[in-house]
Amino acid sequence: TMAWFYAAEWPTFAPPLTIEARLQNRDKGNINWTVGGAWFKDKISLFSTLDGADTFRTVFEANYLQRRESLAAFADVDFKVAPRLRADLGVRISNEKNRFSGYTHDLNPYGVSIGSLVFALPAEFDNKLSETSPSGRATVTYELSEDARVYGSVGRGFRAGGFDGSTIWSTPEADAFKSESVWAYEGGVKFMPARGPVQFEVAGFYYDFSNIQAGSFRTYDGATTSVRTNVGKARSYGGEASFTIRPVRPMTINFGVALLDTKVTAIEAITAAEKARLGNDLPFAPNMTLNGSIRYEFALNDRMTLTPQVDARYVDAYYGDLDNTAPVGDFALVNARIDLKIDQRWTVAGFVRNIADVDYTTGGSATQAFSGTPRTWGVSLGARF
C-alpha cells in the first residue's frame, strides 16, 4: 500500500491442507528404499479499500484471491556399492498450480477522480500458472573408519513460481513469475566418535541459481512500478566447519564457522539501477558467521544436576536487498542459561538473551530496518512424564 493511502484490509486464510503417504522397506539392509506422494492446497483472499482522496481525489477498491495446489511423487533408494561405499539416489517430481484472480477499481465516489489518468484502471485479471519441476539428489559416502566418513553430492532444487500478490495497478502486474532453481554441489568429511573427546564436520559447497525471484521495476501502460519477477542468475560458494570438544567429561565446548561468497552473474533489467545489480551480493548472505558455546554439568548429588551454559554468535555485515542499498551491520550476541535438573524429570531454568543489550538489525530495505530482539530474560519449568 502506498504512503499516501489510508487502507482498510480484510484478509482471510483458508487453513492449508497437506496429505503425504509413503511406503518403505521394513528391514534395513544393503538396499533401502522409500516411495510416496504428497498433496498440498491453500487459499488466501484479500479485500482492500484504499483511500487516495488527498492525492487522487478518489477511493480504490482491490479484491484478490490466490489459490495454490501442489502434487508431488518421490522415490529414494540407498544401497551398498562396496563394503565401505554407499550411494543414495532420490528424485521428486512436483506439479504446482497457481491461480491469481481479482480486480482493482476506481470507485470515484466524488466524481472528480484523476486515478484513472495515473493508473491503468480498471485492472481485472484471472491468471493461471502450472509448472512441473524435477528435483533430486545423488550422494556417495565412503567410510574411512567406524567413526569417520567422506561424502560428495549433487542435487537440484526449486522455489515454486507464483504471483506478486500485492496491490495491482495495471493488468500486466498480475502476470506470473517462473520457478527459481538451483544446482547444488557439496562435499565434506565427518568425524563423529560417539563418546570421543573431539568431533568435527567440515564441508564445502557451490550453488548455481537460475531465474532468481526478486522485486524489479517494469513499465506497464507508460507507468513504471515494482513487481516480483524473475531477474537473473547467481552463484554462491563457501565452506563451514563445526567442532565439539570435551576436555573433561562434564564439559562440552562447541564452535562453528561458516564462510560464504555470493555474486549475481546475469541480470534481466530495464533500468540502469537494475543493471547495476550485476556483480552484487545476494541478500541475507553474510561473508562469515561464527557461533560457539560452553557448558559444564555439576552433579550436586544423586538426584540433582546443575548446568550453566554460555553461548555466542557473530554475524558479519550483509545486505538486506538485491540492490545492495540496505546494508545490515555486523553484530555479536552473547546469551546465558542455567538449568537445574531433578530426578531426570523436573527442570528449572533461568536464561538471559542478548546480555549486553546490543542494538542490531536483522534486515530491511533502503527505507526501513527491522530491529533485533533486545535483552530478554526469563525462567521456565519443565517436566518429563
XYZ file of C-alpha atoms in Angstrom:
385
model
C 0.000 0.000 0.000
C 1.432 3.379 -0.993
C 2.262 6.011 1.611
C -0.444 8.449 0.582
C -3.278 5.970 1.226
C -5.365 5.002 4.165
C -6.001 1.290 3.690
C -8.617 -0.936 5.218
C -7.846 -4.608 4.589
C -9.767 -7.777 5.357
C -7.580 -10.826 4.671
C -8.970 -14.319 5.006
C -6.939 -17.518 5.009
C -8.274 -20.977 4.336
C -6.374 -23.471 6.516
C -3.814 -25.220 4.296
C -4.411 -28.902 3.752
C -1.493 -31.308 3.402
C -1.575 -35.050 2.834
C 1.506 -37.241 2.479
C 1.830 -41.002 2.182
C 4.964 -43.097 1.919
C 5.946 -46.746 1.683
C 9.367 -48.062 2.671
C 11.105 -51.342 3.354
C 10.751 -52.546 6.931
C 14.121 -54.214 7.481
C 17.213 -52.102 6.837
C 19.923 -53.807 4.820
C 22.148 -53.395 1.789
C 19.295 -51.791 -0.148
C 16.790 -49.399 1.438
C 14.012 -47.646 -0.455
C 11.138 -45.221 0.003
C 8.366 -44.201 -2.407
C 5.495 -41.838 -1.816
C 3.402 -38.869 -2.762
C 2.260 -35.558 -1.291
C -0.599 -33.122 -1.904
C -0.934 -29.525 -0.683
C -3.655 -26.903 -1.095
C -4.322 -23.441 0.320
C -6.254 -20.255 -0.421
C -5.726 -16.590 0.519
C -8.162 -13.768 -0.208
C -7.683 -10.045 0.431
C -10.195 -7.213 0.183
C -8.829 -3.652 0.462
C -10.290 -0.178 0.413
C -7.580 2.361 -0.447
C -8.392 5.994 0.355
C -6.443 8.209 -2.044
C -8.678 11.259 -1.676
C -5.854 13.677 -0.844
C -3.732 12.782 -3.861
C -6.077 11.292 -6.465
C -9.465 12.597 -5.289
C -10.898 9.105 -5.197
C -11.133 5.776 -3.379
C -9.881 2.498 -4.843
C -11.202 -0.986 -4.200
C -8.972 -4.059 -4.580
C -10.172 -7.639 -4.246
C -7.754 -10.553 -4.776
C -7.877 -14.335 -4.447
C -4.862 -16.666 -4.616
C -5.213 -20.423 -4.766
C -2.359 -22.916 -4.798
C -2.285 -26.657 -5.261
C 0.753 -28.927 -5.360
C 1.010 -32.610 -6.217
C 4.302 -34.489 -5.940
C 5.657 -38.016 -6.280
C 9.017 -39.043 -4.861
C 11.326 -42.022 -4.539
C 14.606 -42.652 -2.747
C 16.975 -45.593 -2.655
C 20.306 -46.068 -0.885
C 22.441 -49.114 -1.429
C 25.860 -50.552 -0.700
C 28.174 -50.320 -3.694
C 31.200 -51.847 -1.933
C 31.971 -52.828 1.690
C 32.624 -49.176 2.698
C 30.904 -47.333 -0.126
C 27.204 -46.390 -0.218
C 25.144 -44.403 -2.695
C 21.870 -42.569 -2.131
C 19.674 -41.547 -5.061
C 16.481 -39.547 -4.694
C 14.092 -37.900 -7.144
C 10.924 -35.823 -6.767
C 8.515 -34.608 -9.451
C 6.301 -31.714 -8.387
C 3.408 -30.103 -10.220
C 2.471 -26.649 -8.917
C -0.804 -24.994 -9.907
C -1.427 -21.355 -9.000
C -4.370 -19.096 -9.784
C -4.498 -15.354 -9.101
C -7.767 -13.570 -9.787
C -9.295 -10.264 -8.799
C -9.561 -6.598 -9.669
C -8.622 -3.037 -8.725
C -11.354 -0.486 -9.410
C -11.531 3.279 -9.161
C -14.779 3.856 -7.235
C -14.729 7.615 -7.999
C -17.175 8.454 -5.194
C -16.658 12.220 -5.602
C -16.943 12.390 -9.391
C -13.572 14.172 -9.736
C -11.096 11.237 -9.780
C -7.733 11.522 -11.507
C -6.818 7.942 -10.549
C -7.563 6.560 -13.991
C -5.214 9.135 -15.522
C -2.323 7.867 -13.368
C -3.079 4.135 -13.265
C -4.309 1.729 -15.943
C -7.653 1.093 -14.262
C -9.814 -0.835 -14.101
C -7.339 -3.712 -13.678
C -9.070 -7.071 -13.871
C -7.341 -10.420 -14.129
C -7.724 -14.170 -13.780
C -4.292 -15.714 -14.369
C -3.095 -19.282 -14.021
C 0.353 -20.858 -13.717
C 1.086 -24.564 -13.947
C 4.664 -25.845 -13.676
C 6.181 -29.287 -13.384
C 9.606 -29.217 -11.737
C 12.003 -32.108 -11.139
C 14.304 -32.126 -8.126
C 16.568 -34.684 -6.574
C 19.921 -35.559 -5.138
C 22.688 -38.122 -5.564
C 25.113 -38.736 -2.692
C 28.116 -41.020 -2.390
C 29.566 -41.793 1.066
C 32.808 -43.614 1.848
C 33.550 -44.857 5.374
C 37.176 -44.202 6.298
C 36.604 -45.923 9.650
C 33.782 -46.709 12.042
C 33.684 -43.039 13.124
C 34.834 -41.170 10.007
C 33.415 -40.755 6.521
C 33.746 -38.546 3.435
C 30.904 -37.695 1.090
C 30.029 -35.844 -2.086
C 26.677 -34.912 -3.542
C 24.972 -33.142 -6.415
C 21.350 -32.042 -6.339
C 18.715 -29.833 -7.887
C 16.049 -27.883 -6.022
C 13.495 -25.221 -6.850
C 11.334 -22.478 -5.381
C 7.860 -22.524 -6.876
C 6.715 -19.741 -9.150
C 3.651 -17.659 -8.490
C 2.244 -14.142 -8.465
C 3.283 -10.875 -6.837
C 0.128 -10.691 -4.730
C 0.499 -7.016 -3.751
C -1.738 -4.167 -4.915
C -2.220 -4.369 -8.686
C -2.392 -1.045 -10.570
C -2.388 -2.443 -14.107
C -3.386 -5.815 -15.509
C 0.161 -6.875 -16.595
C 1.380 -6.580 -12.979
C -0.686 -9.678 -12.207
C 1.370 -11.841 -14.588
C 3.129 -14.876 -13.130
C 6.822 -15.355 -12.437
C 8.522 -18.708 -13.043
C 10.077 -21.060 -10.505
C 13.625 -20.394 -9.286
C 16.031 -23.325 -9.482
C 19.413 -24.208 -8.036
C 22.058 -26.828 -8.747
C 23.925 -27.673 -5.554
C 27.320 -29.372 -5.282
C 28.617 -30.362 -1.835
C 31.375 -32.407 -0.283
C 32.873 -32.908 3.132
C 34.175 -35.103 5.909
C 32.653 -36.148 9.235
C 34.499 -37.496 12.274
C 31.900 -38.365 14.900
C 33.049 -40.889 17.523
C 30.088 -41.407 19.836
C 31.978 -40.771 23.094
C 35.234 -39.316 21.810
C 36.821 -36.127 23.155
C 36.678 -34.472 19.706
C 34.037 -34.498 16.969
C 34.032 -32.383 13.827
C 32.379 -31.820 10.453
C 33.905 -29.873 7.542
C 32.097 -29.211 4.261
C 32.338 -27.119 1.106
C 29.648 -26.216 -1.396
C 28.879 -24.450 -4.685
C 25.349 -23.331 -5.672
C 24.254 -22.202 -9.146
C 20.921 -20.272 -9.205
C 18.685 -19.574 -12.221
C 15.541 -17.462 -12.578
C 16.139 -15.625 -9.301
C 12.893 -14.242 -7.888
C 13.114 -10.640 -6.668
C 11.478 -7.221 -6.891
C 12.090 -5.491 -10.221
C 10.865 -2.328 -11.971
C 8.666 -2.850 -15.002
C 6.836 -0.344 -17.198
C 3.169 -1.041 -17.936
C 0.960 1.354 -19.927
C 3.552 4.104 -19.526
C 3.853 3.762 -15.734
C 6.846 2.172 -14.011
C 6.199 0.054 -10.921
C 7.969 -2.582 -8.815
C 6.764 -6.182 -9.035
C 8.162 -9.549 -8.061
C 9.508 -11.366 -11.097
C 12.494 -13.356 -12.417
C 15.584 -11.165 -12.596
C 18.631 -13.269 -13.483
C 21.251 -15.748 -12.284
C 23.669 -16.006 -9.348
C 26.205 -18.291 -7.734
C 27.438 -18.843 -4.212
C 30.212 -20.910 -2.726
C 31.765 -21.380 0.659
C 32.513 -23.735 3.475
C 31.534 -24.497 7.017
C 33.031 -26.367 9.924
C 31.791 -27.364 13.362
C 33.702 -28.838 16.298
C 32.669 -30.430 19.573
C 35.361 -30.759 22.242
C 35.053 -32.467 25.627
C 38.308 -31.821 27.559
C 36.712 -33.430 30.614
C 33.514 -35.441 30.686
C 31.236 -32.809 32.322
C 32.358 -30.030 29.933
C 31.245 -29.580 26.338
C 32.635 -26.877 24.018
C 31.059 -26.248 20.605
C 32.429 -23.998 17.897
C 31.325 -23.371 14.334
C 32.330 -21.153 11.420
C 30.742 -20.549 8.019
C 32.305 -18.646 5.100
C 30.251 -17.526 2.118
C 30.771 -15.630 -1.133
C 27.853 -14.749 -3.427
C 27.513 -12.899 -6.728
C 24.816 -12.013 -9.255
C 26.178 -13.337 -12.571
C 23.426 -12.329 -15.002
C 20.606 -9.797 -14.811
C 17.386 -9.115 -16.687
C 16.690 -5.395 -16.322
C 15.073 -2.357 -17.911
C 16.519 0.401 -15.715
C 20.112 1.469 -15.101
C 19.662 0.812 -11.369
C 18.636 -2.773 -12.052
C 21.532 -3.321 -14.480
C 23.845 -2.216 -11.676
C 22.802 -5.366 -9.778
C 25.236 -7.364 -11.919
C 28.072 -8.416 -9.622
C 26.131 -7.594 -6.429
C 25.952 -9.835 -3.373
C 22.823 -11.879 -2.773
C 20.681 -10.566 0.107
C 20.944 -12.064 3.604
C 24.334 -13.625 2.798
C 26.981 -12.626 5.388
C 30.543 -13.474 4.399
C 31.247 -15.001 7.805
C 29.220 -16.409 10.678
C 30.673 -17.667 13.945
C 28.999 -19.471 16.820
C 30.177 -21.141 19.990
C 29.050 -22.398 23.373
C 30.457 -23.850 26.561
C 28.556 -25.833 29.194
C 29.503 -27.709 32.322
C 27.447 -30.218 34.291
C 27.797 -30.175 38.091
C 26.427 -33.223 39.877
C 25.131 -31.728 43.145
C 24.038 -35.127 44.440
C 22.451 -38.334 43.183
C 19.226 -36.501 42.330
C 20.213 -33.055 41.071
C 22.435 -31.697 38.301
C 23.236 -28.024 37.721
C 24.281 -26.996 34.207
C 25.356 -23.422 33.374
C 25.892 -22.527 29.730
C 27.150 -19.510 27.790
C 26.802 -19.229 24.014
C 27.662 -16.530 21.493
C 27.032 -15.763 17.820
C 28.710 -13.346 15.422
C 27.181 -12.367 12.061
C 29.238 -10.402 9.530
C 27.761 -7.440 7.646
C 25.454 -8.199 4.710
C 22.776 -6.594 2.531
C 19.033 -6.847 3.000
C 18.197 -6.385 -0.689
C 19.406 -7.391 -4.128
C 20.273 -3.769 -4.984
C 22.819 -3.738 -2.130
C 21.370 -0.415 -0.903
C 20.250 -1.712 2.511
C 23.429 -2.662 4.437
C 22.998 -4.542 7.700
C 25.915 -4.061 10.090
C 27.735 -6.912 11.763
C 26.766 -7.840 15.307
C 27.651 -10.239 18.109
C 25.252 -11.620 20.709
C 26.002 -13.410 23.975
C 23.427 -15.477 25.861
C 23.485 -17.385 29.150
C 21.384 -20.130 30.688
C 21.426 -22.247 33.828
C 19.434 -25.464 34.302
C 18.686 -27.406 37.462
C 17.566 -30.968 36.712
C 15.924 -33.016 39.456
C 15.465 -36.795 39.254
C 15.891 -36.643 35.450
C 12.286 -35.467 35.355
C 11.958 -31.884 36.590
C 13.875 -28.948 35.149
C 14.049 -25.380 36.439
C 15.901 -22.943 34.179
C 16.787 -19.278 34.009
C 18.085 -17.506 30.906
C 19.282 -14.148 29.598
C 19.422 -13.480 25.846
C 21.483 -10.640 24.372
C 23.209 -9.997 27.697
C 24.915 -6.809 26.516
C 21.611 -5.444 25.136
C 23.214 -4.953 21.705
C 21.239 -2.709 19.343
C 21.290 -4.511 15.994
C 19.186 -5.019 12.869
C 18.267 -8.226 11.085
C 17.322 -6.899 7.636
C 15.166 -4.382 5.831
C 15.364 -2.171 2.770
C 16.740 1.217 1.782
C 13.847 2.903 3.626
C 13.286 0.683 6.664
C 15.101 -1.673 9.028
C 13.999 -4.477 11.344
C 15.405 -4.296 14.861
C 16.733 -7.360 16.606
C 15.468 -8.617 19.964
C 16.767 -6.565 22.918
C 17.995 -8.074 26.173
C 15.446 -10.618 27.345
C 15.386 -12.730 30.499
C 13.072 -15.337 31.927
C 12.567 -18.564 33.834
C 10.975 -21.834 32.835
C 9.759 -25.045 34.446
C 9.696 -28.355 32.627
C 8.604 -31.888 33.417
C 9.017 -35.234 31.671
C 6.413 -37.954 32.180
